[in-house]
C-alpha positions as semicolon CSV with decimal commas, in nm:
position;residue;x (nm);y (nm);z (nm)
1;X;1,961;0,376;0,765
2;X;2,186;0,494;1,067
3;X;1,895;0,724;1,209
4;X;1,940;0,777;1,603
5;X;1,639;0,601;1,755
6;X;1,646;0,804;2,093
7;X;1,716;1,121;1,849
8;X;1,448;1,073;1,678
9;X;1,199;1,007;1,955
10;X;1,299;1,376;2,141
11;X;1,237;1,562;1,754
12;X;0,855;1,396;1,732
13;X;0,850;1,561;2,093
14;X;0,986;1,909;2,022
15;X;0,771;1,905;1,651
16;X;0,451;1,873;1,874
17;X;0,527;2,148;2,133
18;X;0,637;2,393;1,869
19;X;0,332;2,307;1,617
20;X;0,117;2,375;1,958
21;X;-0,024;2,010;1,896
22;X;-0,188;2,044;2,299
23;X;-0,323;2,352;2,260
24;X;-0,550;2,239;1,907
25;X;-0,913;2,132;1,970
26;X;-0,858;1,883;1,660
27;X;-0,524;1,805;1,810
28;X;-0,376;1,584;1,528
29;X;-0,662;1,629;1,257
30;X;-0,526;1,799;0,911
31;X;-0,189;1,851;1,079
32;X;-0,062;1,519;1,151
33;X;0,048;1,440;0,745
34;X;0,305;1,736;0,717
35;X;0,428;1,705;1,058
36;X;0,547;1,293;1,020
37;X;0,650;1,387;0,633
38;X;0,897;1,699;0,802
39;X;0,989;1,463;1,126
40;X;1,087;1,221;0,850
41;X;1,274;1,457;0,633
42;X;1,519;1,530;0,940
43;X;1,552;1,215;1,086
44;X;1,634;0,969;0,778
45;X;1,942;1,080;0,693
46;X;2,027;1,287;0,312
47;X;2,239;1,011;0,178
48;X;2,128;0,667;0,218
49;X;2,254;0,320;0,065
50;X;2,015;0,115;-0,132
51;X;2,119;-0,194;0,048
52;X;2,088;-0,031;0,394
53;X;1,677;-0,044;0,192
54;X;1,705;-0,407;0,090
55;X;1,533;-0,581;0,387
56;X;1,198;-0,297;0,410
57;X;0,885;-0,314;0,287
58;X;0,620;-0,068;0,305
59;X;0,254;-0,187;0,336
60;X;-0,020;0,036;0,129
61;X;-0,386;-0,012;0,016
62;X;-0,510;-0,015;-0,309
63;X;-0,798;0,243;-0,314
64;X;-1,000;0,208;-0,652
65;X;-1,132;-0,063;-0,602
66;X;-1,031;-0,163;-0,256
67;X;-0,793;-0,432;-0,241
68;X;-0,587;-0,603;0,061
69;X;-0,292;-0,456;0,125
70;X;0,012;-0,493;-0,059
71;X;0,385;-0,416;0,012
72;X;0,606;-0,213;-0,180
73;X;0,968;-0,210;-0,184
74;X;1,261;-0,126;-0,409
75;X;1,350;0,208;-0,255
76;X;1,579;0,425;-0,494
77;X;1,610;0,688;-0,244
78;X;1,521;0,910;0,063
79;X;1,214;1,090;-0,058
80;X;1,080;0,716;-0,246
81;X;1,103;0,588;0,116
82;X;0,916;0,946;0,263
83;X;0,678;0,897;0,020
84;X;0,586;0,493;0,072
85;X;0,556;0,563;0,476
86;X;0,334;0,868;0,410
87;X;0,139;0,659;0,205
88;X;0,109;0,372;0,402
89;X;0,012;0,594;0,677
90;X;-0,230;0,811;0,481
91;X;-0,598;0,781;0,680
92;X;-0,872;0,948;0,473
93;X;-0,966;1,272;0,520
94;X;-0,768;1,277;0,905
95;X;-0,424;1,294;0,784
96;X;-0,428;1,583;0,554
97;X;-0,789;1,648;0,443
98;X;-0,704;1,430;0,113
99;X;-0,921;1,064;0,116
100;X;-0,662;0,919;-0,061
101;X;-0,291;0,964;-0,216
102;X;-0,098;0,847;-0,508
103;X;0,218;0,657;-0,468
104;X;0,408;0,524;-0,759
105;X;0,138;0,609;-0,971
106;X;-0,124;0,410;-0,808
107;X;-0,402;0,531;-0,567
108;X;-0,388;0,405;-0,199
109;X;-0,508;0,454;0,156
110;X;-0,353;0,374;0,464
111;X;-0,166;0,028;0,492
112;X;-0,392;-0,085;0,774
113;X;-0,713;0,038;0,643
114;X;-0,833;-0,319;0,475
115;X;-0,764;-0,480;0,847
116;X;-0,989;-0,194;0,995
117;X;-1,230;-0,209;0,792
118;X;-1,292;-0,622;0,753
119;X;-1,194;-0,673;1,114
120;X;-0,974;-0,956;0,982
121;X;-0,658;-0,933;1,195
122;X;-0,555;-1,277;1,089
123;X;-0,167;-1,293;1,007
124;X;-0,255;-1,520;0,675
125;X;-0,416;-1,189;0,561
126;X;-0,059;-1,016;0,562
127;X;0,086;-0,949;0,246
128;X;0,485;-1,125;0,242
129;X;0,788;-1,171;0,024
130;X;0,796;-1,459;-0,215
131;X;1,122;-1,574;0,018
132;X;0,991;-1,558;0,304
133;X;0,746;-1,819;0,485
134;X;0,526;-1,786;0,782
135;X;0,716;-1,957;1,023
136;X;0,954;-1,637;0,926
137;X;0,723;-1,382;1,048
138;X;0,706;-1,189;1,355
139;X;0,434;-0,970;1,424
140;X;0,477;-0,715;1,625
141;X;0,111;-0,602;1,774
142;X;0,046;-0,378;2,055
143;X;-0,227;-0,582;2,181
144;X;-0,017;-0,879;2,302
145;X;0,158;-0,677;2,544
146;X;-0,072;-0,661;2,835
147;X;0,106;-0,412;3,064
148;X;0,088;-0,168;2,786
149;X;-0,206;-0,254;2,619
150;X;-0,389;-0,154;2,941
151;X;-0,221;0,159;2,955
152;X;-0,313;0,254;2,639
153;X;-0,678;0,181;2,720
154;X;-0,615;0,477;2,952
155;X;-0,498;0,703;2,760
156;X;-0,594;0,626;2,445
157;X;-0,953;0,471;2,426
158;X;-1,031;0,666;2,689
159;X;-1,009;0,997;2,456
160;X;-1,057;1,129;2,094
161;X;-0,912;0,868;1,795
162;X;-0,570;1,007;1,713
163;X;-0,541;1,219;2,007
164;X;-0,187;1,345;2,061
165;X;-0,015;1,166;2,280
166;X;0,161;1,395;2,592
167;X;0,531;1,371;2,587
168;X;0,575;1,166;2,885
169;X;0,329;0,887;2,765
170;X;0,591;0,922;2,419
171;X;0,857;0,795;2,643
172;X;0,685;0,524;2,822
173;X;0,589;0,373;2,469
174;X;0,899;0,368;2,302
175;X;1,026;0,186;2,644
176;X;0,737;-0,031;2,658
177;X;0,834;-0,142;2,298
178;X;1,215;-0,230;2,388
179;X;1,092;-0,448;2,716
180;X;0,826;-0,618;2,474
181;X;1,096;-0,724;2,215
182;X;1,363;-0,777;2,503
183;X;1,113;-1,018;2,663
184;X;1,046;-1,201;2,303
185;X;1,447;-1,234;2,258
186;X;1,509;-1,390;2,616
187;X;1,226;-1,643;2,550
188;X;1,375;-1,702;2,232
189;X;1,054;-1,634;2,031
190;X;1,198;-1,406;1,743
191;X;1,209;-1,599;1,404
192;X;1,572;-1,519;1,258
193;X;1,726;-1,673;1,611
194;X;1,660;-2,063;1,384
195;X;1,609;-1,903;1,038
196;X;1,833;-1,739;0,771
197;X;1,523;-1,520;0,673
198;X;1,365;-1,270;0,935
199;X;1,039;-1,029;0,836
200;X;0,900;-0,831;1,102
201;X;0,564;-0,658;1,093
């Protein structure tokens, strides 16, 4: 969608020091919704192609009743894509005060939320494409990076869920995250290198 990665990384920065995320008791709580949907508003850009949408799918959970995830696709626009990733992102109650949202007419929850609450991390469990196969998937998951993962322990788990993470911790993620996937291209261990299809989660 030609959105400038390292752009986009220094606006989540400057949105947190102006909303006075670090000076908040509840940090993150209530605030967190309208902050990604306006971070999101200026980083996607106005005009974007529906093929440059083609390839991404949004995961989301059916709410009444609970269902495993699906994913949703099919984007006609800028605010259909805002409004899948707010949905998919949409944690009861913590994200806006709301326990769920609607999106396309349907009532979901966060996109993760069946994996939380099962405890089934199991890749079978992941909703996919009807053209693409397993063997096509790469997962991307935090907790197979080591290095990081213990870092995060740190910082993270060490503190309040959904804490707000200080800038300079920002930083090291989004590098930690390019040395993970440069590691997984050099040992040749992404799926499209020996496939015509590629899906990434």
């Amino acid at each position: 969608m030609n959105a400038d990665f390292n752009q986009s990384v220094d606006y989540a920065v400057e949105l947190a020091n102006k909303s006075k995320i670090y000076d908040r008791k509840a940090e993150l709580a209530l605030v967190w919704g309208p902050l990604v949907r306006k971070w999101l508003e200026e980083v996607i850009p106005d005009s974007i192609e529906q093929d440059s949408c083609s390839g991404l799918h949004v995961t989301v959970t059916p709410a009444f009743p609970i269902k495993p995830p699906k994913l949703v696709s099919d984007f006609q626009n800028k605010e259909d894509v805002i409004n899948a990733v707010m949905a998919s992102i949409h944690v009861p109650l913590f994200l806006d005060g709301k326990p769920w949202t609607k999106y396309r007419g349907e009532v979901v929850l966060d996109g993760s939320f069946w994996w939380f609450v099962t405890r089934d991390f199991n890749q079978k469990t992941c909703p996919l494409p009807e053209h693409v196969s397993r063997q096509d998937l790469f997962v991307v998951d935090w907790r197979e990076d080591t290095p990081h993962r213990e870092k995060l322990k740190k910082e993270i788990f060490g503190g309040p869920a959904f804490r707000a993470l200080k800038p300079f911790f920002v930083y090291e993620m989004v590098e930690a995250g390019y040395l993970y996937m440069k590691k997984q291209h050099n040992e040749g261990n992404l799926p499209w290198e020996n496939s015509s299809n590629r899906f990434v989660m």
